CSV table of N, CA and C and ligand atoms in Angstrom, one decimal:
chain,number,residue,atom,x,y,z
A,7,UNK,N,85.4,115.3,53.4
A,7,UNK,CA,86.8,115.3,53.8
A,7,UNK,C,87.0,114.2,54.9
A,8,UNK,N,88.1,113.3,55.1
A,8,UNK,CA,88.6,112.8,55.7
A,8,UNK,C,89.9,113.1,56.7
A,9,UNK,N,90.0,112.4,57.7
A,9,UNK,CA,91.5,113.0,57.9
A,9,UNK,C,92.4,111.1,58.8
A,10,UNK,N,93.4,111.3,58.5
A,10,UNK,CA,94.3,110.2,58.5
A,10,UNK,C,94.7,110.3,59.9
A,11,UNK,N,94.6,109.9,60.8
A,11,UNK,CA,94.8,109.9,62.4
A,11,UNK,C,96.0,109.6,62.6
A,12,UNK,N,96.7,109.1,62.1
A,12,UNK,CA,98.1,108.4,62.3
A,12,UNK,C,99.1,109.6,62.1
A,13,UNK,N,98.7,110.6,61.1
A,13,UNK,CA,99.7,111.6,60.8
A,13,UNK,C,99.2,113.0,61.5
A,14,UNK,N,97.7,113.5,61.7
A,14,UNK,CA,97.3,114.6,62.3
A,14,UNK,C,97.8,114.7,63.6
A,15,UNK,N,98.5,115.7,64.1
A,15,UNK,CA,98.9,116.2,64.9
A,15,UNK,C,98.1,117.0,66.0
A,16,UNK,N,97.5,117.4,65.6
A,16,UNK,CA,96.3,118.1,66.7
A,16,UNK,C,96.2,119.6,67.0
A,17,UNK,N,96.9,120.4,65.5
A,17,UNK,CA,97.6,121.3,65.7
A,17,UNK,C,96.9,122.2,65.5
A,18,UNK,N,95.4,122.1,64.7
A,18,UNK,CA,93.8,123.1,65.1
A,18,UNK,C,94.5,123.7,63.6
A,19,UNK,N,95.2,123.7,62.6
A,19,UNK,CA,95.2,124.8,61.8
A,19,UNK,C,93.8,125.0,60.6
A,20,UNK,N,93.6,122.8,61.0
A,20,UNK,CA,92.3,122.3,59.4
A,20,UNK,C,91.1,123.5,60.2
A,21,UNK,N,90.7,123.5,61.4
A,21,UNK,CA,89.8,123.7,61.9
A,21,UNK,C,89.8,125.2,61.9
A,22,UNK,N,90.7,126.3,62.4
A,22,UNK,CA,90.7,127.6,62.0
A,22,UNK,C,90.4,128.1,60.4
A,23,UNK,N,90.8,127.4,59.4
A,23,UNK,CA,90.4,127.9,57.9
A,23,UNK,C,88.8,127.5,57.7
A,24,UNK,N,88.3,126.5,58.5
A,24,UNK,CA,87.3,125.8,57.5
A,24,UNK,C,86.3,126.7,57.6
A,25,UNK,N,85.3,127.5,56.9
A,25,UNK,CA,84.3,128.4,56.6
A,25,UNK,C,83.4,128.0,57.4
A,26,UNK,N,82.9,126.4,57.7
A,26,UNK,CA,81.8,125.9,58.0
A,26,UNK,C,81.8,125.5,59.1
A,27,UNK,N,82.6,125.4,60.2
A,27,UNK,CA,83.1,124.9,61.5
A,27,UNK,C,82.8,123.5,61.4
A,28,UNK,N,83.1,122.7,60.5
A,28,UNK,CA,83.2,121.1,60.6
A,28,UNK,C,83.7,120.5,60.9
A,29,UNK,N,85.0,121.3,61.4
A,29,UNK,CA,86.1,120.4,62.3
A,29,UNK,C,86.3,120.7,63.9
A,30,UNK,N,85.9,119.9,64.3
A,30,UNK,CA,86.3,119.9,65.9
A,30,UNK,C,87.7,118.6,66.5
A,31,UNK,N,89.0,119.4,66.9
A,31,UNK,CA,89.8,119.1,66.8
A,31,UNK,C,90.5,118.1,67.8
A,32,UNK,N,89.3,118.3,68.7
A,32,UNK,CA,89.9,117.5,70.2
A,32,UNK,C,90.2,116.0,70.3
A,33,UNK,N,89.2,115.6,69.2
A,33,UNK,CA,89.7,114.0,68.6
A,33,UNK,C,89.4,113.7,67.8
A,34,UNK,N,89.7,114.9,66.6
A,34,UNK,CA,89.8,115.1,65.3
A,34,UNK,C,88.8,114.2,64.4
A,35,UNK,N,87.7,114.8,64.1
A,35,UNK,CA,86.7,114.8,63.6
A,35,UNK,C,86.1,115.6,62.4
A,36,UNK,N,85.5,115.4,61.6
A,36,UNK,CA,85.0,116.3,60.6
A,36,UNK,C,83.8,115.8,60.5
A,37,UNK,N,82.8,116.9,60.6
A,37,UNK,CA,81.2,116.9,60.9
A,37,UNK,C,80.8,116.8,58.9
A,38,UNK,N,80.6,115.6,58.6
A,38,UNK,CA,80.5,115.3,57.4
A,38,UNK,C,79.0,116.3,56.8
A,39,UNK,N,78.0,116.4,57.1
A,39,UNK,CA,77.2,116.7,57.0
A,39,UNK,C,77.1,118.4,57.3
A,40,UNK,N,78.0,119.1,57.3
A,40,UNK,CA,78.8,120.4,57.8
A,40,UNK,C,79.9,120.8,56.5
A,41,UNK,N,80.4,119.7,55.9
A,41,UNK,CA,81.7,120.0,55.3
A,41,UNK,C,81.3,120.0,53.8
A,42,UNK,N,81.4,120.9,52.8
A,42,UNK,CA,81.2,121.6,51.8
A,42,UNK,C,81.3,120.4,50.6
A,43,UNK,N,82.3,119.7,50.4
A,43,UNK,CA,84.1,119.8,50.9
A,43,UNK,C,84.5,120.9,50.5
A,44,UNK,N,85.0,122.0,50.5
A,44,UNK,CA,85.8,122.9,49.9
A,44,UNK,C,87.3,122.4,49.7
A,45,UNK,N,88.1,121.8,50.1
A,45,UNK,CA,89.2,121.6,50.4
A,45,UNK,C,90.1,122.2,51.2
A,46,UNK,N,89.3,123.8,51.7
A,46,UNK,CA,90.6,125.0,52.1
A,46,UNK,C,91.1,123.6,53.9
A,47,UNK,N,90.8,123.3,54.0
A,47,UNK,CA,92.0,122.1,55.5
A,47,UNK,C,92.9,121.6,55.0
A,48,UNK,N,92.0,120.7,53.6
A,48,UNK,CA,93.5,120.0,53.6
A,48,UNK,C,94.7,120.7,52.8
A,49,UNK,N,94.4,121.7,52.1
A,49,UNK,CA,95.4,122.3,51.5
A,49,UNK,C,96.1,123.0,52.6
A,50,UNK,N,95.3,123.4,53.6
A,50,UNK,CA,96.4,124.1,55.1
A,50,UNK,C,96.8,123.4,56.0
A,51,UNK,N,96.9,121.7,55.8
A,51,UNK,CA,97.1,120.9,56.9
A,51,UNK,C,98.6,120.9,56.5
A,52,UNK,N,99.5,121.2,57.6
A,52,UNK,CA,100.7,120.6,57.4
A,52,UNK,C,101.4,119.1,57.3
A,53,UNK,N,100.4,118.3,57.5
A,53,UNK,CA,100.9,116.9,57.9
A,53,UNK,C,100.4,116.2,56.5
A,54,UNK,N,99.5,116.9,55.5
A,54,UNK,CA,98.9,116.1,54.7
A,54,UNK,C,97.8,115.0,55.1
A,55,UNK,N,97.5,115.2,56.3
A,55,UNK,CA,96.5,114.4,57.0
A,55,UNK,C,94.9,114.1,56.7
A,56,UNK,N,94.6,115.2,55.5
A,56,UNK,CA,92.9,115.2,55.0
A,56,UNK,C,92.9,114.9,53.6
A,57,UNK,N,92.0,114.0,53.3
A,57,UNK,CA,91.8,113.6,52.1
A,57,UNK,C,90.3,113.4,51.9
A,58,UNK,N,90.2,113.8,50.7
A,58,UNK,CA,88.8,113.6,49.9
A,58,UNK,C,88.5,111.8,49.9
B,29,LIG,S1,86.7,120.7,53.1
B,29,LIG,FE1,86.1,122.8,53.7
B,29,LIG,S2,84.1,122.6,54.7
B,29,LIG,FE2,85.0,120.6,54.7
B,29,LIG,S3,86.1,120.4,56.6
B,29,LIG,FE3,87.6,121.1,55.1
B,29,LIG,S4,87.6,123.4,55.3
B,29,LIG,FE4,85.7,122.6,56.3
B,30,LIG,S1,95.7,120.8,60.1
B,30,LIG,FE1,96.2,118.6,59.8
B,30,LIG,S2,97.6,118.0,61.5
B,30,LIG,FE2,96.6,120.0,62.0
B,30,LIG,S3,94.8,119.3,63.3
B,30,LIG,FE3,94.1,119.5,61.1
B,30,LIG,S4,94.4,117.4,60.2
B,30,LIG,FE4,95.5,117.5,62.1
């Protein structure tokens, strides 16, 4: 999973769903080697900000 920095907000919601704690939010990162991908962030991001 990726995430698009220009649109993410900082709003913690990718990081509360993710099963695997891959997202640490504080300057929005996703611990690649952590992340499934499942998808459940980007389908809960409101900004549209994560992409495969
Ligand atoms: S795709 Fe799944 S495992 Fe990967 S960061 Fe998103 S919620 Fe976490
Ligand atoms: S849910 Fe989307 S907008 Fe919110 S912190 Fe995650 S990537 Fe950024």
């Amino acid at each position: 999973m990726n995430v698009n920095k220009e649109l993410c907000m900082l709003c913690q919601t990718c990081a509360a769903v993710c099963p695997s704690g891959a997202i640490e939010v504080t300057e929005m990162d996703i611990i690649l080697t952590k992340c499934t991908p499942c998808g459940l962030c980007a389908r809960a991001c409101p900004m549209g900000a994560l992409y495969e």
